[in-house]
Tab-separated table of C-alpha atoms in Angstrom:
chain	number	residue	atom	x	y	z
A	5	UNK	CA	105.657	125.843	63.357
A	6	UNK	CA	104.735	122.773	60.944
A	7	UNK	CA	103.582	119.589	62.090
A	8	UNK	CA	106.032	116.220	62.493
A	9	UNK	CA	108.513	114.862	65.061
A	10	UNK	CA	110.315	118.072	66.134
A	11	UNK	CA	108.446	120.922	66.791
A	12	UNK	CA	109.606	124.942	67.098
A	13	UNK	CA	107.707	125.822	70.732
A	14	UNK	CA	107.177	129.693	70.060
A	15	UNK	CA	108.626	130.492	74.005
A	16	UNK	CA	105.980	133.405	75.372
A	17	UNK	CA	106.844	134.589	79.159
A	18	UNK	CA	104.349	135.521	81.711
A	19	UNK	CA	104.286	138.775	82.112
A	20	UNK	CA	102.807	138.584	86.049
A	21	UNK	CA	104.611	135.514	87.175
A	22	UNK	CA	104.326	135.130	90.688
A	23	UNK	CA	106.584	136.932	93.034
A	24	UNK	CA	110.359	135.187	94.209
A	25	UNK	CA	108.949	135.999	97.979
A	26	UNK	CA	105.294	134.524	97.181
A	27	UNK	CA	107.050	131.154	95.066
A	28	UNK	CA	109.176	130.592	98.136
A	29	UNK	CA	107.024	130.918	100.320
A	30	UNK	CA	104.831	128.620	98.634
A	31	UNK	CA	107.409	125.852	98.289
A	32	UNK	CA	107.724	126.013	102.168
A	33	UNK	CA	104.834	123.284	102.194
A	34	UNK	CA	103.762	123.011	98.882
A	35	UNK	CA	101.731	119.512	99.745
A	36	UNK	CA	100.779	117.772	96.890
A	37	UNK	CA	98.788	118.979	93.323
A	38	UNK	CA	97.902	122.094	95.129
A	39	UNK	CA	100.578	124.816	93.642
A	40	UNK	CA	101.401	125.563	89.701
A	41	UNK	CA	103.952	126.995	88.577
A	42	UNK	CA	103.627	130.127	85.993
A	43	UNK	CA	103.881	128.275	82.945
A	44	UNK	CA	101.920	125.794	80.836
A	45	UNK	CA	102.955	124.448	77.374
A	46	UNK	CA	99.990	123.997	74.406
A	47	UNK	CA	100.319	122.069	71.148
A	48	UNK	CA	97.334	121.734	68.647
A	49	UNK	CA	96.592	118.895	66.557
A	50	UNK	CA	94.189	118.990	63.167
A	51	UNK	CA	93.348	116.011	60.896
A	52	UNK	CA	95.417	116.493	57.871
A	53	UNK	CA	97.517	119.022	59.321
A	54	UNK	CA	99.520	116.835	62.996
A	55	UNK	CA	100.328	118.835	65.548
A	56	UNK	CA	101.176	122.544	65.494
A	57	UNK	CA	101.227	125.803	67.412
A	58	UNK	CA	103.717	124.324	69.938
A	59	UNK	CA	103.697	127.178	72.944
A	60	UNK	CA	105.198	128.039	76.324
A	61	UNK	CA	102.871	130.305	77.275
A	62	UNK	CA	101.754	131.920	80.935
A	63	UNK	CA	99.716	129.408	82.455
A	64	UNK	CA	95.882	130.524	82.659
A	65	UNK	CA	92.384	128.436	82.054
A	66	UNK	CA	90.956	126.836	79.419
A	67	UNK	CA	88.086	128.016	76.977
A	68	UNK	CA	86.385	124.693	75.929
A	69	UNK	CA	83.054	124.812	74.012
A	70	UNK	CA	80.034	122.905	75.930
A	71	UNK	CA	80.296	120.450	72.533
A	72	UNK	CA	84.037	119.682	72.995
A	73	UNK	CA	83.855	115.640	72.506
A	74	UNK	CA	86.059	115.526	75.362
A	75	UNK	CA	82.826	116.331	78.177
A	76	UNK	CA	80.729	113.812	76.425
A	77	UNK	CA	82.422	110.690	75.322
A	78	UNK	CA	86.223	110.807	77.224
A	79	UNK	CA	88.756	110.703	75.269
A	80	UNK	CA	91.446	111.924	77.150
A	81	UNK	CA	94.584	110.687	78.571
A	82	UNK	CA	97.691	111.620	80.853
A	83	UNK	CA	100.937	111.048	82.220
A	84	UNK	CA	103.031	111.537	85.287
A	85	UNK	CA	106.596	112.636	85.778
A	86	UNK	CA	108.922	114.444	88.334
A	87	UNK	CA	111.895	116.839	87.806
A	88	UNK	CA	114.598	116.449	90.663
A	89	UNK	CA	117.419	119.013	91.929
A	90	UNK	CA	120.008	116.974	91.312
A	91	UNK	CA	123.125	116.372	94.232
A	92	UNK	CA	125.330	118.486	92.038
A	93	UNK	CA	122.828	121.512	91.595
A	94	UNK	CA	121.660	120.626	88.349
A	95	UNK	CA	118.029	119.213	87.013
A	96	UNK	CA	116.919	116.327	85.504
A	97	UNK	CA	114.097	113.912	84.728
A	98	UNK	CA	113.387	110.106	85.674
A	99	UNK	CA	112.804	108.269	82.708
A	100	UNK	CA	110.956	110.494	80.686
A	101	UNK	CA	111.379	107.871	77.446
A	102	UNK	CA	108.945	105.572	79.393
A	103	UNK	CA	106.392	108.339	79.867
A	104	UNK	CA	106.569	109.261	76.078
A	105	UNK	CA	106.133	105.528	75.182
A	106	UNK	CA	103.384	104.921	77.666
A	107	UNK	CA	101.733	108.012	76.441
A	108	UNK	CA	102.042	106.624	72.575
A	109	UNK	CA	100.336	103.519	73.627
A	110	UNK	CA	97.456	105.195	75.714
A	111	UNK	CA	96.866	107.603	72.722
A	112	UNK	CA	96.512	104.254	70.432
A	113	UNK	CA	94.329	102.748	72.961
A	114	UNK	CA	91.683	105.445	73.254
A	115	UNK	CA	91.472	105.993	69.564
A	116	UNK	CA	93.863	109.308	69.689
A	117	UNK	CA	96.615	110.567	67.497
A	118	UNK	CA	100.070	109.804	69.598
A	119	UNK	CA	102.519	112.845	70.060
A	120	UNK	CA	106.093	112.055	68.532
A	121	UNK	CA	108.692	111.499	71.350
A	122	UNK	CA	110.549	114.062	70.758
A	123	UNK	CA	108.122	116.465	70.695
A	124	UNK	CA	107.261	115.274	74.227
A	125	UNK	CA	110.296	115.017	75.517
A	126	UNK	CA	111.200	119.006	73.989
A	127	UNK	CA	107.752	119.922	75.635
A	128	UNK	CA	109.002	118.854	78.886
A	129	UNK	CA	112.520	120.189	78.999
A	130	UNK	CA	110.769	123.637	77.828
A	131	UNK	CA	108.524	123.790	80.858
A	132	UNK	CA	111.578	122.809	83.287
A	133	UNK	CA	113.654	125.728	81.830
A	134	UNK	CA	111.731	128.410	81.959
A	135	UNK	CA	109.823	127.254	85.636
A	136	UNK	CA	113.005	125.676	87.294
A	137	UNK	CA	112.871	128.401	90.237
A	138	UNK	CA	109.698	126.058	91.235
A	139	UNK	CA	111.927	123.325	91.586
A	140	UNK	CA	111.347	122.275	95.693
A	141	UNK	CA	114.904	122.335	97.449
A	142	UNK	CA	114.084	119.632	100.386
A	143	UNK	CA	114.435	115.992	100.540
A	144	UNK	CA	110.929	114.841	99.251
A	145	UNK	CA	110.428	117.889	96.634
A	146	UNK	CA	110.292	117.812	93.312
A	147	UNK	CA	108.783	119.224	90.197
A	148	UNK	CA	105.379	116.941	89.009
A	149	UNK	CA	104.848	117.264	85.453
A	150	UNK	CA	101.405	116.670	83.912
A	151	UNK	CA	101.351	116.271	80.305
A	152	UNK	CA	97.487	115.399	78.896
A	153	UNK	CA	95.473	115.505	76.049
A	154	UNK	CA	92.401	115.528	74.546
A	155	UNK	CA	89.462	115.635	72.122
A	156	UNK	CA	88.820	119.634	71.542
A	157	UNK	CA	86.645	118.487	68.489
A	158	UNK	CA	83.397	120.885	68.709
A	159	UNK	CA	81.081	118.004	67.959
A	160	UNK	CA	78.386	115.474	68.835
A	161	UNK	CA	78.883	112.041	67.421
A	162	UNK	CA	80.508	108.448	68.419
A	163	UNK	CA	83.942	108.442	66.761
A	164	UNK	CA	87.073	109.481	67.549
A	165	UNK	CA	87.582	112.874	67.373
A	166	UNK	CA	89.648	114.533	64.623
A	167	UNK	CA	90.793	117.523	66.679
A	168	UNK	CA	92.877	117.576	69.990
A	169	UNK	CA	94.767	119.869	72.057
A	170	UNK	CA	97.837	118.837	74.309
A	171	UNK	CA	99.171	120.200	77.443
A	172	UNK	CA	101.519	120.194	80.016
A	173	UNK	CA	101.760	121.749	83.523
A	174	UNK	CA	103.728	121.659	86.358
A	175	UNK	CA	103.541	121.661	89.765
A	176	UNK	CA	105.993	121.770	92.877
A	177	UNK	CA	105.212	118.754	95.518
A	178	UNK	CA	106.053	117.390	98.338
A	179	UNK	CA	105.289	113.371	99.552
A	180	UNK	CA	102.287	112.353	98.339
A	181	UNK	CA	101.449	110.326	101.467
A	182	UNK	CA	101.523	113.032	104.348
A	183	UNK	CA	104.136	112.669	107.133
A	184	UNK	CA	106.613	111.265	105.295
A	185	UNK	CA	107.038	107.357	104.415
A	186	UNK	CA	105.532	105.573	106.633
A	187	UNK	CA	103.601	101.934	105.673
A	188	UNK	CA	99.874	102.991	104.689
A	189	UNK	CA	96.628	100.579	104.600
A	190	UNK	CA	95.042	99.397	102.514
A	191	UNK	CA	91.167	98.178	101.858
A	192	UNK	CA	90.590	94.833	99.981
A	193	UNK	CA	87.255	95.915	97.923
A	194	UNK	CA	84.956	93.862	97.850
A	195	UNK	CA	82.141	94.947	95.212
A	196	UNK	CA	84.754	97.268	92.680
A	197	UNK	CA	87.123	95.914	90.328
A	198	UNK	CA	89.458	98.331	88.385
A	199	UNK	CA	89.255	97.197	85.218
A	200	UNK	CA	88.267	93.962	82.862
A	201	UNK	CA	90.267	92.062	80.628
A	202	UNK	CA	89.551	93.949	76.679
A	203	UNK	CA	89.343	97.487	78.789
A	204	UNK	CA	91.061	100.604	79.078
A	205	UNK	CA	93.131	99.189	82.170
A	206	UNK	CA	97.004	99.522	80.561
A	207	UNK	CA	96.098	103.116	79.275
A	208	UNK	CA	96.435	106.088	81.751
A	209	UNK	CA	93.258	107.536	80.721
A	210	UNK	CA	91.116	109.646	83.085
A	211	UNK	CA	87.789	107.481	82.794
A	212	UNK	CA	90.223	104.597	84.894
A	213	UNK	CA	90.496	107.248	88.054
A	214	UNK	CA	87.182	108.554	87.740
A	215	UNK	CA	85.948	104.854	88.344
A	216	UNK	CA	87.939	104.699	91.169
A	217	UNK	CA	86.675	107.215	93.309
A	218	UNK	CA	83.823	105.269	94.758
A	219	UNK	CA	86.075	102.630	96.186
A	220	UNK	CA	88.339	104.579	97.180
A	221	UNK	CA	85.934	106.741	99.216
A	222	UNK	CA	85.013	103.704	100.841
A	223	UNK	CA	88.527	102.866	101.592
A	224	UNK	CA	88.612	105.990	103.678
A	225	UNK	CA	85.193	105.507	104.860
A	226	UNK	CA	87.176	102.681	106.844
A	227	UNK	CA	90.193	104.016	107.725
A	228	UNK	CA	92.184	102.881	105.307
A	229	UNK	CA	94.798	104.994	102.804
A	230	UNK	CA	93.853	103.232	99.613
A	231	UNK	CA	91.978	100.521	98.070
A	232	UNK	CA	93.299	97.498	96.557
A	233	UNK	CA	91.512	95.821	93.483
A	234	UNK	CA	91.085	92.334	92.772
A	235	UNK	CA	90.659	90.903	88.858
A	236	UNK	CA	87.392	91.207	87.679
A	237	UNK	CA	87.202	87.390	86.490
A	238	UNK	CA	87.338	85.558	89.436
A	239	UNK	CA	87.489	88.083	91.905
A	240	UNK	CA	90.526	86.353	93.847
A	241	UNK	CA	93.699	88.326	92.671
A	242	UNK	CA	95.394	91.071	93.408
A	243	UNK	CA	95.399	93.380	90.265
A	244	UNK	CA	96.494	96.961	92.035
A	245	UNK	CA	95.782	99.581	94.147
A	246	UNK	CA	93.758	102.730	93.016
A	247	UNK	CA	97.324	104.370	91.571
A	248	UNK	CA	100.014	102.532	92.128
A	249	UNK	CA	101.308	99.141	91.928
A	250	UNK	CA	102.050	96.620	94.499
A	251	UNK	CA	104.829	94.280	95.125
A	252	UNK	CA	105.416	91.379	98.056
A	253	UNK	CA	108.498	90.111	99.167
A	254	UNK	CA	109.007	86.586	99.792
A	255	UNK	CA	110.455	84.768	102.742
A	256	UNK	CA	113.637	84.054	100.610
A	257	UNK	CA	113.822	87.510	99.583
A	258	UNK	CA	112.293	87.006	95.940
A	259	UNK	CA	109.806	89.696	94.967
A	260	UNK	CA	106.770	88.971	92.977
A	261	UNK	CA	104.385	91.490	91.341
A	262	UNK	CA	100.941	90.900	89.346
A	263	UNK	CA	101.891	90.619	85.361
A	264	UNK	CA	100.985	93.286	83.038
A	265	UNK	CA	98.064	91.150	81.446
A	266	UNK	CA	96.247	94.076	80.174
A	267	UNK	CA	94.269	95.106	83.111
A	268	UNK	CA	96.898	97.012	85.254
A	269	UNK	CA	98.940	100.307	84.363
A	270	UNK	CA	102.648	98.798	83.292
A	271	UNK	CA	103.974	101.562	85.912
A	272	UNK	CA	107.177	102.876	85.196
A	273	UNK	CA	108.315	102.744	89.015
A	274	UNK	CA	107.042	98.877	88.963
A	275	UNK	CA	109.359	98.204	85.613
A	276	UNK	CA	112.451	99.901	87.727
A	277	UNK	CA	111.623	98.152	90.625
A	278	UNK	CA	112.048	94.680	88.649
A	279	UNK	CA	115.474	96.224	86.994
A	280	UNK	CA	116.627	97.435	90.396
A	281	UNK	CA	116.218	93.864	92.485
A	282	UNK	CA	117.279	91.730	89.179
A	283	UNK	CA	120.727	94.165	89.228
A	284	UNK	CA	120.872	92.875	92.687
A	285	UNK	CA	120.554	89.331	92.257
A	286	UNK	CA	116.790	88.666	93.699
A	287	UNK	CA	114.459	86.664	91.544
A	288	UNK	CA	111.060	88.424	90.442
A	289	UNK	CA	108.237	87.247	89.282
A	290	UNK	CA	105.421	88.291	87.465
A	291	UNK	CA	102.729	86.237	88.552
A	292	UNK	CA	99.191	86.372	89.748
A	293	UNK	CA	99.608	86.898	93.986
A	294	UNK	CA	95.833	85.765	95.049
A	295	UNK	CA	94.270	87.763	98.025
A	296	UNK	CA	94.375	84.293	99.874
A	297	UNK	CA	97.997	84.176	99.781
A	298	UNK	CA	99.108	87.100	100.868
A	299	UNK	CA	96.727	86.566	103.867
A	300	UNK	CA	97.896	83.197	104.553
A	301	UNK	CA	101.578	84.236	103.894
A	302	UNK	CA	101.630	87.434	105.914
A	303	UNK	CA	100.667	85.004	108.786
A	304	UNK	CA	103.667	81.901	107.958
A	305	UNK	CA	105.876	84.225	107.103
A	306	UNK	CA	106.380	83.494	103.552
A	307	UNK	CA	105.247	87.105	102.080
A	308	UNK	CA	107.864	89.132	104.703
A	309	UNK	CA	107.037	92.454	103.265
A	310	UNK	CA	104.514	94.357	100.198
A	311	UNK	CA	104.731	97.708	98.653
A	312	UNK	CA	102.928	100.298	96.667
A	313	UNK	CA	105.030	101.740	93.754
A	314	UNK	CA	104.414	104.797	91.484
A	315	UNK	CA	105.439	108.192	90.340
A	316	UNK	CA	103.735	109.876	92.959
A	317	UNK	CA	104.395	107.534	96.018
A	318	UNK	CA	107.770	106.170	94.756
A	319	UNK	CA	107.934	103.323	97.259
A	320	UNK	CA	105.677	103.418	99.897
A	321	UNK	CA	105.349	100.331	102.689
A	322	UNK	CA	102.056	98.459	103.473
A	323	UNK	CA	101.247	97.795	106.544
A	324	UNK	CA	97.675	97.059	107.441
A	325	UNK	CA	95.033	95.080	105.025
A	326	UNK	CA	91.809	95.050	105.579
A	327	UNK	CA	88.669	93.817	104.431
A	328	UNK	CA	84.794	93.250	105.876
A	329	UNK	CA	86.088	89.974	106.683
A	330	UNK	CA	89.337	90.080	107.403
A	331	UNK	CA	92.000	92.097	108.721
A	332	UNK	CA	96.169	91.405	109.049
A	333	UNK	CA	99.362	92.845	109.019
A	334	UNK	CA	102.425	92.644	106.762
A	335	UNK	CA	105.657	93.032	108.336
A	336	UNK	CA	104.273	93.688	111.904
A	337	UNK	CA	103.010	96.180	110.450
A	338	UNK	CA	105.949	98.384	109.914
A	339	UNK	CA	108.597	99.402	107.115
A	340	UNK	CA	110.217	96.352	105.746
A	341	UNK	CA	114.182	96.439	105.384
A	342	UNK	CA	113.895	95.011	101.765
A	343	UNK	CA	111.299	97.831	100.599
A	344	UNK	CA	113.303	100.637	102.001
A	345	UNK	CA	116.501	99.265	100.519
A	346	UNK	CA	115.033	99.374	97.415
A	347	UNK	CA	113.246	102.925	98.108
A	348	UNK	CA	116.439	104.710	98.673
A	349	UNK	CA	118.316	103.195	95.801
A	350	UNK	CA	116.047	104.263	93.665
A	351	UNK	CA	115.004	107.758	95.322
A	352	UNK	CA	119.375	107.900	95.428
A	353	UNK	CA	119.487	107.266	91.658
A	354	UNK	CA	116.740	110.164	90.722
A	355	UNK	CA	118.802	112.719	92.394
A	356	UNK	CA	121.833	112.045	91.091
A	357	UNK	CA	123.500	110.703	94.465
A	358	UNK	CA	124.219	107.424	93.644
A	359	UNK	CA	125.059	106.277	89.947
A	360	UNK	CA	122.976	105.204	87.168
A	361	UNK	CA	123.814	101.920	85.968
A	362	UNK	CA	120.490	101.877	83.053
A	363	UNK	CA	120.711	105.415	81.860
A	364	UNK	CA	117.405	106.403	83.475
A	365	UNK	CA	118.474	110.133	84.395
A	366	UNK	CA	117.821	113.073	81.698
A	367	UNK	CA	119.767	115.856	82.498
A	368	UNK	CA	117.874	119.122	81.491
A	369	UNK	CA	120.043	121.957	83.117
């Protein structure tokens, strides 16, 4: 197994997988990031030597030396996919050619050697193959894919690391927002931003979520599903919530999202949205939406609806925003027509029951 583009994955099956009976029941409820499936797939990379050692290999911990650069100065990074049963039996992915790209540029961004496409994309049909039992039969299930990697480098010392290990597991989920889709709130932050203009904001590294947490605790704290950030210039726009972008939708049925200036995660969901409504003849633009405006347009009547958008959450309504000075609804506080129309096309288009106009379905089986 030699470095470059295409890599030989040495295919190594578990020899306990979990039990048919014990996987279904399992996938009864699997929630969400809570079950694995049996598998995981490892590839090594070496300075002078790429990547190597490609495996499929039973899925088990980690050893990672207390001097692994990783635990001291971050570099790390991730990505997010599903697998869908598709309406005619068969599997596929959404757009995994994004999620290679987007994992490219995150690599460059935090200083780390980028995995060729294809040897993503091969890394992620392997997994589906040999763990497509896992594959939830119901509505909302699907198969979330994690591919990550990072600096395995035994060593102490500023610079990027010149060893790295990558990895990819999966895991069976449900809706990420529990009972179903329903519109969620939100909390308007008022002492966090998510990230600065020069930052790590457009890469989907770890250090971006850890930095999160805090607000998003006190989103919860009150009573609200997720935080929203504003930009951390002038601390009046909307930038995005703690994982997932946001759309509103304008009185004349226009949608306009925050533009990808650096500071946001280009979201993969976000860039379909756009394709979806522009195949459908509404305008969108990419503007900065101030948190000003969506309060005083939620009230007129100009911003009719908003949405979060991701991987995880698809399309998923807001309905309350709040902040410690303010507090309103969007849409009366209930799922907007526009947002669902554009939730089911898209959800329709992932699992194969509507057709595919942009080529965004990967068949794998």
């Amino acid at each position: 197994m030699s470095g470059g583009d295409n890599l030989d994955f040495e295919i190594r099956p578990n020899a306990a997988p979990v039990s048919p009976a014990e996987r279904d029941a399992l996938l009864v409820n699997p929630g969400f990031g809570r079950v694995f499936t049996d598998h995981m797939v490892t590839v090594r990379y070496a300075e002078g030597k790429g990547w190597y050692d490609a495996r499929v290999e039973a899925r088990a911990p980690i050893s990672i030396d207390p001097a692994s650069a990783v635990l001291h100065y971050a570099q790390e990074i991730f990505e997010g996919l599903k697998a869908y049963k598709m309406a005619d039996g068969g599997v596929a992915m959404f757009r995994p050619d994004a999620n290679a790209a987007r994992f490219a540029q995150s690599a460059k961004r935090m200083a780390m050697p980028a995995l060729p496409e294809a040897a993503f994309l091969q890394s992620l049909r392997e997994i589906i193959r040999i763990d497509r039992n896992w594959i939830p039969q119901s509505d909302e299930g699907s198969l979330y894919l994690r591919p990550f990697a990072y600096a395995s480098e035994v060593f102490l010392g500023v610079r990027p690391a010149l060893e790295y290990l990558y990895l990819v597991i999966a895991s069976p989920v449900g809706a990420y927002f529990s009972g179903g889709v329903k519109p969620v709130s939100v909390w308007v932050s008022p002492d966090y931003t998510r990230a600065a203009p020069g930052g790590t904001g457009a890469a989907k590294c770890g250090g971006n979520y850890a930095a999160s947490l805090s607000a998003q605790a006190e989103a919860m704290e009150n009573g609200c599903d997720q935080v929203v950030y504003l930009d951390a210039v002038q601390r009046k726009y909307i930038d995005e919530l703690g994982g997932m972008n946001v759309f509103f939708i304008m009185d004349d049925g226009s949608l306009a999202t925050p533009p990808l200036t650096g500071t946001i995660l280009p979201g993969i969901t976000r860039d379909s949205v756009i394709q979806l409504a522009g195949r459908a003849g509404r305008r969108v633009e990419e503007r900065p939406v101030g948190i000003d405006e969506w309060r005083e347009g939620a009230a007129s009547g100009r911003i009719r609806e908003a949405f979060a958008c991701g991987t995880a959450a698809v399309i998923t309504p807001i309905g309350t925003v709040k902040s410690p000075d303010f507090e309103f609804t969007v849409a009366d506080g209930g799922p907007g027509e526009v947002t669902m129309g554009l939730r089911k096309e898209l959800v329709d288009i992932q699992r194969g029951r509507a057709a595919d106009p942009f080529g965004w379905v990967h068949r794998v089986l």
